[in-house]
């Protein structure tokens, strides 16, 4: 429950997560070793990249309600608090569904008791902090509770008229002002306050990656106020995370109808289009975002990713260069160096790729894939011992990567360490029995150790997998190896 502890608060207009590191760690390193798969990597993960880099709209209300934006506050809630917030959302949604036009007027006694308990929680946790993300929710529930009490609870002076006998004119005027204040509060536009409350709930769910719950809260916000710009934007942003790209684009369209100069709406819409493979249209949106905010370093990074999708590798490198120029030593630039290194590897600029992977490691030394990619490039350059050092380090960080064992096994084979090659290939097959290249390499190690039958079995398995994946080059190579093996028997 929220009353058990106040949330940790960190003022952060653009919160940065380390989730990008998780993304790179989960990426199959084999998908980054060929030119044609770099674009697939970017397309597949672009929305995750954008979720981390592009901020959600701050906790503000639409311009028609309030001109000044509150500063966004990032909060750290445990899972139990989010569950409490789910219950609050369900309660308010149920009350709204039972009131004509969602006006929240006809509360039952049970509604009042529930909301009064919620209000006590919020008063404890929010206090008088107007910038707290739950402040709009507290204000709205306070209005509902006050309205119910004014309508159903008698005043002390009505129960005890003698309390007014000794009051002075000033006291009377003070009491009248209090009544006027209560009336004024109760007559505030309830729908607007409700929209702000639902929006604040949705924003907190977004911060906690509770995407479905966030969308539900934003749905209520938009139902209450169809011109709530930021609710459309945040809902669209949540939808693309779920892969609902067309629906997300529709929300960004509405956002830009209401606020045509919203640069992040162009950026997120471009990302959604890129995820659908509409790279040209995506580039147009991202260019518009950059026109509106030319000093946004992350837009250059994202545009570079889109250009990779278009296989415009030289132009992509220019954008990555610009991002690094604007943010040369920040941790998030590690990802820019990494992807730029992959592009340079595809362009066979191996020395430059090694330099980029090295810079990525320097900024974020716990990313195993950077070691794997640098080891791969060193292998291409026949720097086998140095490549093994990188594979060793990467496997310390990510010990279950099958393809990394295969790469190290292939390097061991080049150095004539046939038994080590067998061991690494066996580890790779144990983790992923569907890598045709691994069987091919292990078959070669068996052949060099004069284990003909074992070599033939591995080649046959590699051939079977190559046929299943329609890998014609590998199939032709293995057929030739089998023919040579038959000729030596």
XYZ file of C-alpha atoms in Angstrom:
489
model
C 0.000 0.000 0.000
C 1.137 3.521 -0.672
C 1.038 4.459 3.005
C 3.763 1.975 3.850
C 6.471 4.174 2.340
C 6.785 7.327 0.278
C 8.045 6.770 -3.274
C 11.535 7.830 -4.202
C 11.345 10.948 -6.334
C 13.882 12.091 -8.886
C 13.263 15.161 -10.963
C 14.042 14.037 -14.499
C 12.508 15.813 -17.509
C 13.895 13.095 -19.807
C 14.258 9.891 -17.815
C 16.947 7.575 -19.135
C 16.753 3.837 -18.545
C 19.409 1.208 -18.924
C 16.911 -0.940 -20.801
C 18.902 -0.430 -23.994
C 21.656 -2.497 -22.420
C 19.175 -5.304 -21.880
C 18.120 -4.991 -25.521
C 21.674 -5.407 -26.766
C 22.283 -8.314 -24.411
C 19.170 -10.132 -25.642
C 20.052 -9.612 -29.285
C 21.267 -12.706 -31.089
C 24.808 -11.825 -32.081
C 24.501 -13.884 -35.260
C 21.914 -11.380 -36.505
C 24.527 -8.635 -36.511
C 27.167 -10.392 -38.566
C 25.717 -9.954 -42.044
C 24.873 -6.799 -43.963
C 21.278 -7.813 -44.696
C 20.457 -8.473 -41.058
C 21.515 -5.117 -39.627
C 18.380 -3.555 -41.094
C 16.307 -6.352 -39.581
C 17.873 -5.691 -36.183
C 16.954 -2.019 -36.341
C 13.425 -2.678 -37.574
C 12.789 -5.254 -34.874
C 14.127 -3.187 -32.003
C 13.503 0.386 -33.091
C 10.439 0.800 -30.872
C 12.360 -0.455 -27.847
C 15.131 1.998 -28.640
C 12.608 4.816 -28.904
C 10.753 3.799 -25.748
C 14.022 4.274 -23.881
C 15.223 7.446 -25.602
C 12.064 9.422 -26.388
C 10.385 10.780 -23.270
C 6.750 10.317 -22.486
C 4.745 13.508 -22.303
C 5.247 15.071 -18.868
C 2.464 15.003 -16.320
C 0.604 17.984 -17.644
C -2.930 18.764 -18.597
C -3.956 19.974 -22.031
C -3.409 23.599 -22.956
C -7.134 24.344 -22.887
C -7.118 23.537 -19.170
C -3.730 24.796 -18.033
C -1.093 26.691 -19.941
C 1.930 25.926 -17.810
C 3.432 22.429 -17.743
C 4.406 20.809 -14.514
C 7.826 19.263 -14.360
C 7.817 15.509 -14.763
C 8.649 13.539 -11.644
C 10.002 10.032 -11.957
C 8.873 7.713 -9.187
C 10.024 4.372 -7.931
C 7.061 2.293 -6.779
C 7.083 -1.393 -5.791
C 4.750 -3.847 -7.493
C 2.264 -3.690 -4.604
C 1.774 0.043 -5.178
C 1.002 -0.500 -8.851
C -1.561 -3.111 -7.857
C -3.125 -0.541 -5.528
C -3.235 1.893 -8.445
C -4.961 -0.742 -10.599
C -7.673 -1.011 -7.945
C -8.075 2.779 -7.881
C -8.375 2.843 -11.685
C -10.999 0.102 -11.618
C -12.984 1.929 -8.912
C -13.027 5.238 -10.789
C -13.831 3.559 -14.110
C -16.738 1.707 -12.501
C -18.086 4.921 -10.963
C -17.774 6.698 -14.320
C -19.656 3.912 -16.105
C -22.581 4.299 -13.692
C -22.878 8.070 -14.081
C -24.515 9.772 -17.025
C -21.940 11.541 -19.198
C -19.198 10.488 -16.752
C -20.039 13.396 -14.488
C -19.214 11.476 -11.298
C -22.105 13.113 -9.429
C -24.298 10.219 -8.318
C -21.992 8.546 -5.786
C -23.258 5.792 -3.534
C -22.314 5.498 0.107
C -20.039 2.594 -0.815
C -18.359 4.773 -3.457
C -17.810 7.482 -0.860
C -16.223 5.101 1.634
C -13.881 3.707 -1.005
C -12.848 7.140 -2.226
C -12.430 8.487 1.293
C -9.983 5.655 2.043
C -8.095 6.374 -1.177
C -7.984 10.085 -0.342
C -6.406 9.364 3.049
C -3.713 7.334 1.288
C -3.057 10.146 -1.163
C -2.949 12.866 1.476
C -0.244 10.876 3.252
C 1.841 10.232 0.182
C 1.327 13.483 -1.789
C 0.940 16.032 0.988
C 1.193 19.555 -0.390
C 3.579 18.617 -3.214
C 1.765 19.948 -6.277
C 4.378 18.406 -8.583
C 3.816 14.900 -7.279
C 2.499 12.693 -10.113
C -0.494 11.671 -8.003
C -1.452 15.264 -7.142
C -4.134 15.469 -9.904
C -5.645 12.225 -8.623
C -5.750 13.553 -5.066
C -7.369 16.801 -6.232
C -10.061 14.967 -8.170
C -10.956 12.510 -5.413
C -10.935 15.403 -2.952
C -13.583 17.131 -5.076
C -15.759 14.008 -5.136
C -15.440 13.414 -1.396
C -16.159 17.074 -0.538
C -19.165 17.143 -2.837
C -20.635 14.000 -1.283
C -20.069 15.281 2.263
C -21.671 18.662 1.479
C -24.724 16.921 0.075
C -25.165 14.192 2.695
C -23.564 15.318 5.955
C -25.284 18.028 8.071
C -23.202 20.976 9.235
C -22.460 21.384 12.937
C -24.365 24.675 13.010
C -27.454 22.906 11.656
C -27.218 20.268 14.387
C -26.328 22.755 17.109
C -27.824 26.219 16.332
C -26.512 27.530 19.655
C -23.003 27.484 18.138
C -23.958 30.565 16.117
C -25.322 32.613 19.039
C -21.967 34.046 20.110
C -20.418 34.538 16.675
C -19.301 37.989 15.599
C -20.021 39.551 12.189
C -16.437 38.752 11.213
C -16.952 35.129 12.182
C -20.110 35.065 10.097
C -18.300 36.509 7.103
C -15.504 33.921 7.562
C -18.078 31.147 7.635
C -19.730 32.508 4.497
C -16.379 32.586 2.743
C -15.770 28.975 3.725
C -19.173 27.972 2.361
C -18.474 29.870 -0.846
C -15.108 28.111 -1.117
C -16.701 24.702 -0.691
C -19.352 25.551 -3.272
C -16.681 26.776 -5.644
C -14.702 23.539 -5.251
C -17.773 21.405 -5.763
C -18.679 23.276 -8.917
C -15.305 22.891 -10.633
C -15.481 21.180 -14.019
C -15.453 17.620 -12.740
C -14.770 16.126 -16.133
C -11.581 18.150 -16.539
C -10.365 17.162 -13.080
C -11.257 13.535 -13.814
C -9.357 13.632 -17.118
C -6.261 14.939 -15.340
C -6.580 12.225 -12.700
C -6.839 9.410 -15.247
C -3.923 10.913 -17.161
C -1.752 10.922 -14.040
C -2.631 7.263 -13.427
C -1.749 6.394 -17.028
C 1.579 8.194 -16.776
C 2.526 6.269 -13.652
C 1.612 2.983 -15.296
C 3.785 3.947 -18.273
C 6.708 4.672 -15.968
C 6.288 1.217 -14.493
C 5.986 -0.430 -17.946
C 2.376 -1.401 -17.180
C 1.426 -0.696 -20.762
C -2.044 -2.264 -20.929
C -3.100 -0.503 -17.724
C -1.710 2.785 -19.035
C -3.750 2.488 -22.236
C -6.893 1.837 -20.185
C -6.293 5.010 -18.161
C -5.606 7.072 -21.288
C -8.801 5.712 -22.861
C -10.751 7.209 -19.958
C -8.818 10.477 -20.229
C -9.717 10.847 -23.898
C -13.341 9.864 -23.290
C -13.606 12.647 -20.717
C -11.678 15.203 -22.781
C -11.426 14.402 -26.527
C -8.922 17.255 -27.016
C -6.360 16.021 -24.496
C -3.254 16.167 -26.697
C -0.841 14.415 -24.381
C -3.211 11.525 -23.703
C -3.278 10.693 -27.437
C 0.505 10.952 -27.585
C 1.131 8.774 -24.537
C -1.480 6.230 -25.624
C 0.079 6.025 -29.077
C 3.483 5.578 -27.515
C 2.162 2.713 -25.382
C 0.467 1.047 -28.342
C 3.602 0.873 -30.442
C 5.379 -0.862 -27.570
C 2.695 -3.558 -27.852
C 3.249 -3.738 -31.617
C -0.078 -2.022 -32.365
C 1.590 0.234 -34.921
C -1.399 1.267 -37.044
C -3.444 2.201 -33.983
C -0.477 4.043 -32.513
C -0.025 6.020 -35.739
C -3.698 7.029 -35.573
C -3.109 8.435 -32.075
C -0.053 10.366 -33.257
C -2.114 11.710 -36.165
C -4.653 13.051 -33.668
C -1.871 14.444 -31.496
C -0.486 16.423 -34.431
C -3.953 17.666 -35.388
C -4.255 19.185 -31.921
C -0.608 20.282 -31.570
C 1.103 20.552 -34.987
C 4.526 21.481 -33.556
C 4.831 18.486 -31.215
C 8.252 17.232 -32.315
C 8.204 13.988 -30.346
C 4.877 13.014 -31.919
C 6.541 13.200 -35.343
C 9.453 11.186 -33.987
C 7.313 8.422 -32.490
C 5.086 8.258 -35.561
C 8.197 7.892 -37.688
C 9.376 5.043 -35.484
C 6.018 3.278 -35.795
C 6.148 3.637 -39.580
C 9.675 2.252 -39.623
C 8.513 -0.774 -37.665
C 5.979 -1.366 -40.436
C 8.759 -1.148 -43.002
C 7.592 2.272 -44.279
C 11.068 3.768 -44.051
C 10.651 6.619 -46.537
C 7.579 7.978 -44.749
C 9.300 7.386 -41.415
C 12.277 9.454 -42.521
C 9.952 12.342 -43.461
C 8.448 12.376 -39.963
C 11.820 12.195 -38.274
C 13.162 15.010 -40.461
C 10.192 17.128 -39.375
C 10.940 16.338 -35.740
C 14.530 17.394 -36.274
C 13.423 20.608 -37.989
C 11.350 21.496 -34.938
C 14.167 20.659 -32.520
C 17.529 20.594 -34.333
C 19.586 20.139 -31.164
C 17.914 16.887 -30.097
C 20.816 14.446 -30.200
C 18.642 11.352 -29.856
C 16.738 12.224 -33.028
C 19.989 11.876 -34.976
C 20.512 8.455 -33.438
C 16.985 7.320 -34.325
C 17.201 8.770 -37.843
C 20.453 6.889 -38.255
C 18.648 3.673 -37.330
C 15.941 4.417 -39.897
C 18.592 5.032 -42.558
C 20.095 1.677 -41.677
C 16.642 0.258 -42.396
C 16.841 1.954 -45.797
C 20.367 0.520 -46.175
C 21.653 4.078 -46.572
C 24.699 3.180 -44.538
C 26.836 6.214 -45.324
C 24.018 8.584 -44.397
C 23.364 6.548 -41.256
C 26.988 6.917 -40.206
C 26.707 10.700 -40.637
C 23.745 10.766 -38.254
C 25.529 8.561 -35.732
C 28.527 10.907 -36.012
C 26.274 13.865 -35.198
C 24.770 12.094 -32.195
C 28.226 11.278 -30.854
C 29.370 14.856 -31.506
C 26.503 16.145 -29.358
C 26.901 13.477 -26.666
C 30.520 12.265 -26.915
C 31.008 10.620 -23.540
C 27.561 9.799 -22.178
C 26.694 6.177 -21.471
C 23.864 6.081 -23.980
C 26.359 6.902 -26.758
C 27.701 3.401 -26.178
C 24.797 2.101 -28.263
C 25.559 4.561 -31.047
C 29.166 3.433 -31.220
C 27.999 -0.190 -31.203
C 25.509 0.138 -34.075
C 27.900 2.359 -36.051
C 30.527 -0.342 -35.586
C 28.108 -2.931 -36.991
C 27.474 -0.742 -40.030
C 31.194 -0.237 -40.595
C 31.709 -3.982 -40.320
C 29.071 -4.465 -43.038
C 30.979 -1.929 -45.153
C 34.232 -3.867 -44.473
C 35.810 -0.929 -42.638
C 37.214 -3.288 -40.098
C 39.732 -1.076 -38.298
C 37.103 1.660 -37.837
C 34.635 -0.966 -36.605
C 37.116 -2.225 -34.004
C 37.615 1.342 -32.816
C 33.846 1.850 -32.430
C 33.344 -1.396 -30.531
C 36.231 -0.415 -28.281
C 34.630 2.949 -27.529
C 31.325 1.228 -26.838
C 33.076 -1.060 -24.333
C 34.841 1.885 -22.735
C 31.536 3.656 -22.083
C 29.575 0.531 -21.102
C 31.986 -2.298 -20.223
C 29.305 -4.863 -19.382
C 27.813 -5.248 -22.881
C 28.892 -8.718 -23.987
C 27.846 -8.251 -27.624
C 30.375 -5.456 -28.087
C 33.152 -7.922 -27.180
C 31.646 -10.554 -29.488
C 31.448 -8.157 -32.432
C 34.979 -6.875 -31.886
C 36.189 -10.472 -31.646
C 34.419 -11.275 -34.913
C 36.116 -8.389 -36.728
C 39.523 -9.342 -35.322
C 38.866 -12.840 -36.575
C 38.197 -11.494 -40.074
C 41.545 -9.700 -39.838
C 43.192 -12.979 -38.722
C 44.069 -11.583 -35.287
C 43.032 -14.845 -33.739
C 44.572 -14.579 -30.280
C 43.106 -11.113 -29.769
C 39.747 -12.381 -31.018
C 39.765 -15.203 -28.460
C 40.448 -12.691 -25.678
C 37.315 -10.779 -26.686
C 35.222 -13.952 -26.926
C 36.463 -15.013 -23.485
C 35.468 -11.670 -21.966
C 32.099 -11.655 -23.678
C 31.308 -15.191 -22.538
C 32.136 -14.240 -18.954
C 29.358 -11.661 -19.238
C 26.948 -13.730 -21.338
C 27.802 -17.407 -20.823
C 24.781 -18.846 -22.648
C 25.320 -17.276 -26.074
C 25.509 -20.240 -28.464
C 26.797 -18.242 -31.426
C 29.661 -16.814 -29.360
C 30.838 -20.353 -28.555
C 30.630 -21.137 -32.264
C 32.733 -18.065 -33.154
C 35.358 -18.940 -30.557
C 35.360 -22.548 -31.741
C 35.932 -21.397 -35.328
C 38.852 -19.271 -34.155
C 40.318 -22.183 -32.234
C 40.121 -24.225 -35.428
C 42.084 -21.553 -37.311
C 44.792 -21.772 -34.626
C 44.933 -25.550 -34.935
C 43.476 -26.114 -31.462
C 41.176 -28.850 -32.681
C 40.133 -30.235 -29.327
C 39.227 -26.771 -28.047
C 37.239 -26.223 -31.227
C 35.317 -29.456 -30.545
C 34.591 -28.345 -26.988
C 33.309 -24.907 -27.996
C 31.179 -26.256 -30.825
C 29.724 -28.826 -28.451
C 28.795 -26.025 -26.039
C 27.199 -24.075 -28.892
C 25.148 -27.097 -30.038
C 24.024 -27.817 -26.480
C 22.617 -24.307 -26.245
C 21.259 -24.135 -29.790
C 21.055 -27.391 -31.766
C 19.853 -25.618 -34.912
C 23.033 -23.758 -35.938
C 24.150 -25.406 -39.174
C 27.484 -23.576 -39.185
C 28.396 -25.107 -35.833
C 28.010 -28.662 -37.123
C 30.060 -27.727 -40.176
C 32.885 -26.374 -37.965
C 32.766 -29.307 -35.573
C 32.784 -31.667 -38.540
C 35.948 -29.989 -39.792
C 37.582 -30.382 -36.365
C 36.647 -34.070 -36.358
C 38.072 -34.497 -39.862
C 41.379 -32.899 -38.861
C 41.523 -35.269 -35.881
C 40.966 -38.188 -38.309
C 37.533 -38.948 -36.815
C 35.930 -39.596 -40.174
C 32.584 -41.001 -39.058
C 32.031 -38.214 -36.559
C 32.937 -35.674 -39.243
C 30.502 -37.238 -41.707
C 27.678 -37.201 -39.129
C 28.261 -33.507 -38.411
C 28.405 -32.608 -42.103
C 25.150 -34.499 -42.731
C 23.442 -32.620 -39.902
C 24.759 -29.305 -41.193
C 23.476 -30.155 -44.675
C 20.037 -31.009 -43.292
C 19.796 -27.690 -41.438
C 21.111 -25.739 -44.445
C 18.360 -27.264 -46.598
C 15.715 -26.395 -43.984
C 16.832 -22.755 -43.924
C 17.401 -22.590 -47.678
C 21.036 -21.564 -47.163
C 22.292 -22.436 -50.634
C 25.879 -21.257 -50.133
C 26.342 -23.368 -47.012
C 24.585 -26.315 -48.650
C 26.975 -26.223 -51.636
C 30.008 -25.961 -49.333
C 28.959 -28.946 -47.200
C 28.149 -31.099 -50.225
C 31.701 -30.465 -51.424
C 33.113 -31.370 -47.987
C 31.155 -34.617 -47.959
C 32.403 -35.483 -51.427
C 36.008 -34.858 -50.368
C 35.483 -36.962 -47.272
C 34.122 -39.850 -49.334
C 37.119 -39.653 -51.653
C 39.546 -40.040 -48.735
C 37.929 -43.199 -47.374
